[in-house]
XYZ file of C-alpha atoms in Angstrom:
154
model
C 0.000 0.000 0.000
C 1.273 3.453 -0.926
C 1.506 5.743 2.119
C 2.545 8.819 0.134
C -0.046 11.565 -0.128
C -1.396 12.067 -3.600
C -0.732 15.614 -4.796
C -3.818 17.657 -5.676
C -4.835 17.747 -9.328
C -2.795 20.407 -11.104
C -4.535 22.806 -13.475
C -2.313 24.966 -15.676
C -3.731 28.215 -17.016
C -2.164 30.594 -19.504
C -2.456 34.252 -18.632
C -1.240 37.201 -20.694
C -3.230 40.058 -19.195
C -5.995 39.913 -21.811
C -9.613 39.686 -20.686
C -9.998 36.148 -22.112
C -6.935 35.001 -20.146
C -8.321 36.530 -16.948
C -11.583 34.660 -17.607
C -9.548 31.469 -18.059
C -7.861 32.069 -14.704
C -11.195 32.592 -12.950
C -12.551 29.396 -14.509
C -9.426 27.420 -13.575
C -9.663 28.586 -9.951
C -13.338 27.609 -9.792
C -12.559 24.207 -11.304
C -9.716 23.688 -8.829
C -12.131 24.428 -5.964
C -14.479 21.751 -7.297
C -11.810 19.056 -7.626
C -9.558 20.012 -4.714
C -6.820 21.046 -7.101
C -4.085 23.636 -7.396
C -3.625 26.210 -10.153
C -0.397 27.049 -11.935
C -0.817 30.454 -13.626
C 1.745 30.677 -16.421
C 2.778 33.860 -18.203
C 5.046 33.571 -21.250
C 6.946 36.554 -22.572
C 9.515 37.551 -25.147
C 11.633 40.638 -25.651
C 10.151 43.542 -27.606
C 11.141 43.695 -31.251
C 13.796 46.446 -30.798
C 15.780 44.103 -28.543
C 15.975 41.480 -31.279
C 19.065 42.551 -33.112
C 22.711 41.878 -33.454
C 23.415 42.573 -29.792
C 21.670 40.389 -27.212
C 20.234 42.060 -24.129
C 22.625 42.597 -21.254
C 22.173 40.769 -17.950
C 20.750 43.973 -16.460
C 18.287 44.440 -19.339
C 17.255 40.807 -19.038
C 16.736 41.102 -15.281
C 14.840 44.377 -15.594
C 12.538 42.935 -18.245
C 11.965 39.728 -16.274
C 10.973 41.815 -13.239
C 8.638 43.942 -15.364
C 6.956 40.835 -16.795
C 6.537 39.420 -13.276
C 4.702 42.604 -12.275
C 2.456 42.315 -15.349
C 1.574 38.762 -14.281
C 0.868 39.779 -10.680
C -1.321 42.683 -11.831
C -3.311 40.438 -14.204
C -3.948 37.936 -11.393
C -5.081 40.700 -9.037
C -7.390 42.083 -11.733
C -8.892 38.639 -12.349
C -9.217 37.393 -8.770
C -8.975 40.461 -6.580
C -5.892 41.676 -4.754
C -3.906 40.024 -2.049
C -3.696 36.739 -0.210
C -6.558 34.480 0.743
C -7.030 32.823 -2.625
C -9.563 29.966 -2.499
C -7.045 27.450 -3.904
C -3.294 26.995 -4.033
C -2.091 29.351 -6.771
C 1.462 29.167 -8.072
C 2.748 31.642 -10.626
C 5.387 31.286 -13.299
C 6.742 33.936 -15.630
C 8.859 32.358 -18.358
C 10.733 33.616 -21.396
C 9.652 31.870 -24.583
C 6.883 31.386 -27.101
C 3.564 31.144 -25.241
C 2.452 27.859 -26.799
C 5.772 26.173 -26.024
C 5.891 27.534 -22.474
C 2.295 26.416 -21.798
C 2.780 22.945 -23.235
C 5.948 22.469 -21.174
C 4.179 23.709 -18.033
C 1.225 21.388 -18.674
C 3.394 18.250 -18.702
C 1.818 15.976 -16.098
C -1.091 18.346 -15.435
C -4.710 17.220 -15.252
C -5.896 20.118 -17.367
C -4.679 23.091 -19.420
C -6.933 26.158 -19.569
C -6.578 29.021 -22.055
C -8.688 31.966 -23.120
C -10.116 31.826 -26.609
C -7.724 34.562 -27.723
C -5.013 36.676 -26.205
C -3.165 39.838 -27.021
C -2.210 38.754 -30.530
C -2.959 40.735 -33.658
C -5.971 38.715 -34.847
C -8.429 39.644 -32.119
C -11.460 38.864 -34.272
C -10.451 35.207 -34.493
C -12.625 32.714 -32.608
C -9.534 30.919 -31.329
C -6.065 32.415 -31.196
C -2.933 30.727 -32.489
C -1.636 29.844 -29.006
C -4.937 28.247 -27.998
C -5.116 26.355 -31.288
C -1.579 25.053 -30.860
C -2.326 23.947 -27.297
C -5.544 22.193 -28.339
C -3.666 20.325 -31.060
C -0.541 19.366 -29.099
C -1.238 19.181 -25.357
C -0.882 15.798 -23.692
C -3.720 16.611 -21.283
C -7.274 17.867 -21.835
C -7.514 21.526 -22.852
C -10.377 23.840 -21.946
C -10.829 27.001 -23.999
C -12.790 29.693 -22.165
C -15.049 32.177 -23.924
C -16.817 34.821 -21.896
C -16.101 36.062 -18.393
C -15.139 32.811 -16.644
C -17.954 33.386 -14.138
C -20.195 30.846 -15.836
C -21.589 33.407 -18.251
């Protein structure tokens, strides 16, 4: 008999600060409450176009940008769930450099569920499903939920 405690189901949610991603976070938190799970909120980022050139960013520029992106993630979570501690479920946050689809798929390895908004901050906002969500739906090794609407059940 296995005496080790089973970890709670892990739900990974992609958040980029867009309203659909905030709705996805709200939905993921509600789902985690229902199943006794934990939420990993994942924010993927890349350097702005001017930094892509012949000279890579310095360590200071890299650190400054990483810190800025961390603040963007924290602000998006506060906007979606309300500020401060006392979240209804365990909520872990990750801010990672890389393409959003790749970062999300890596983060979702071993997860019970991956949750994304139907579209993010990309250029094709009229699309029903954004390119990151489409890539995740096609390639994730776990079920993927795509949230449309507010994430409050509406």
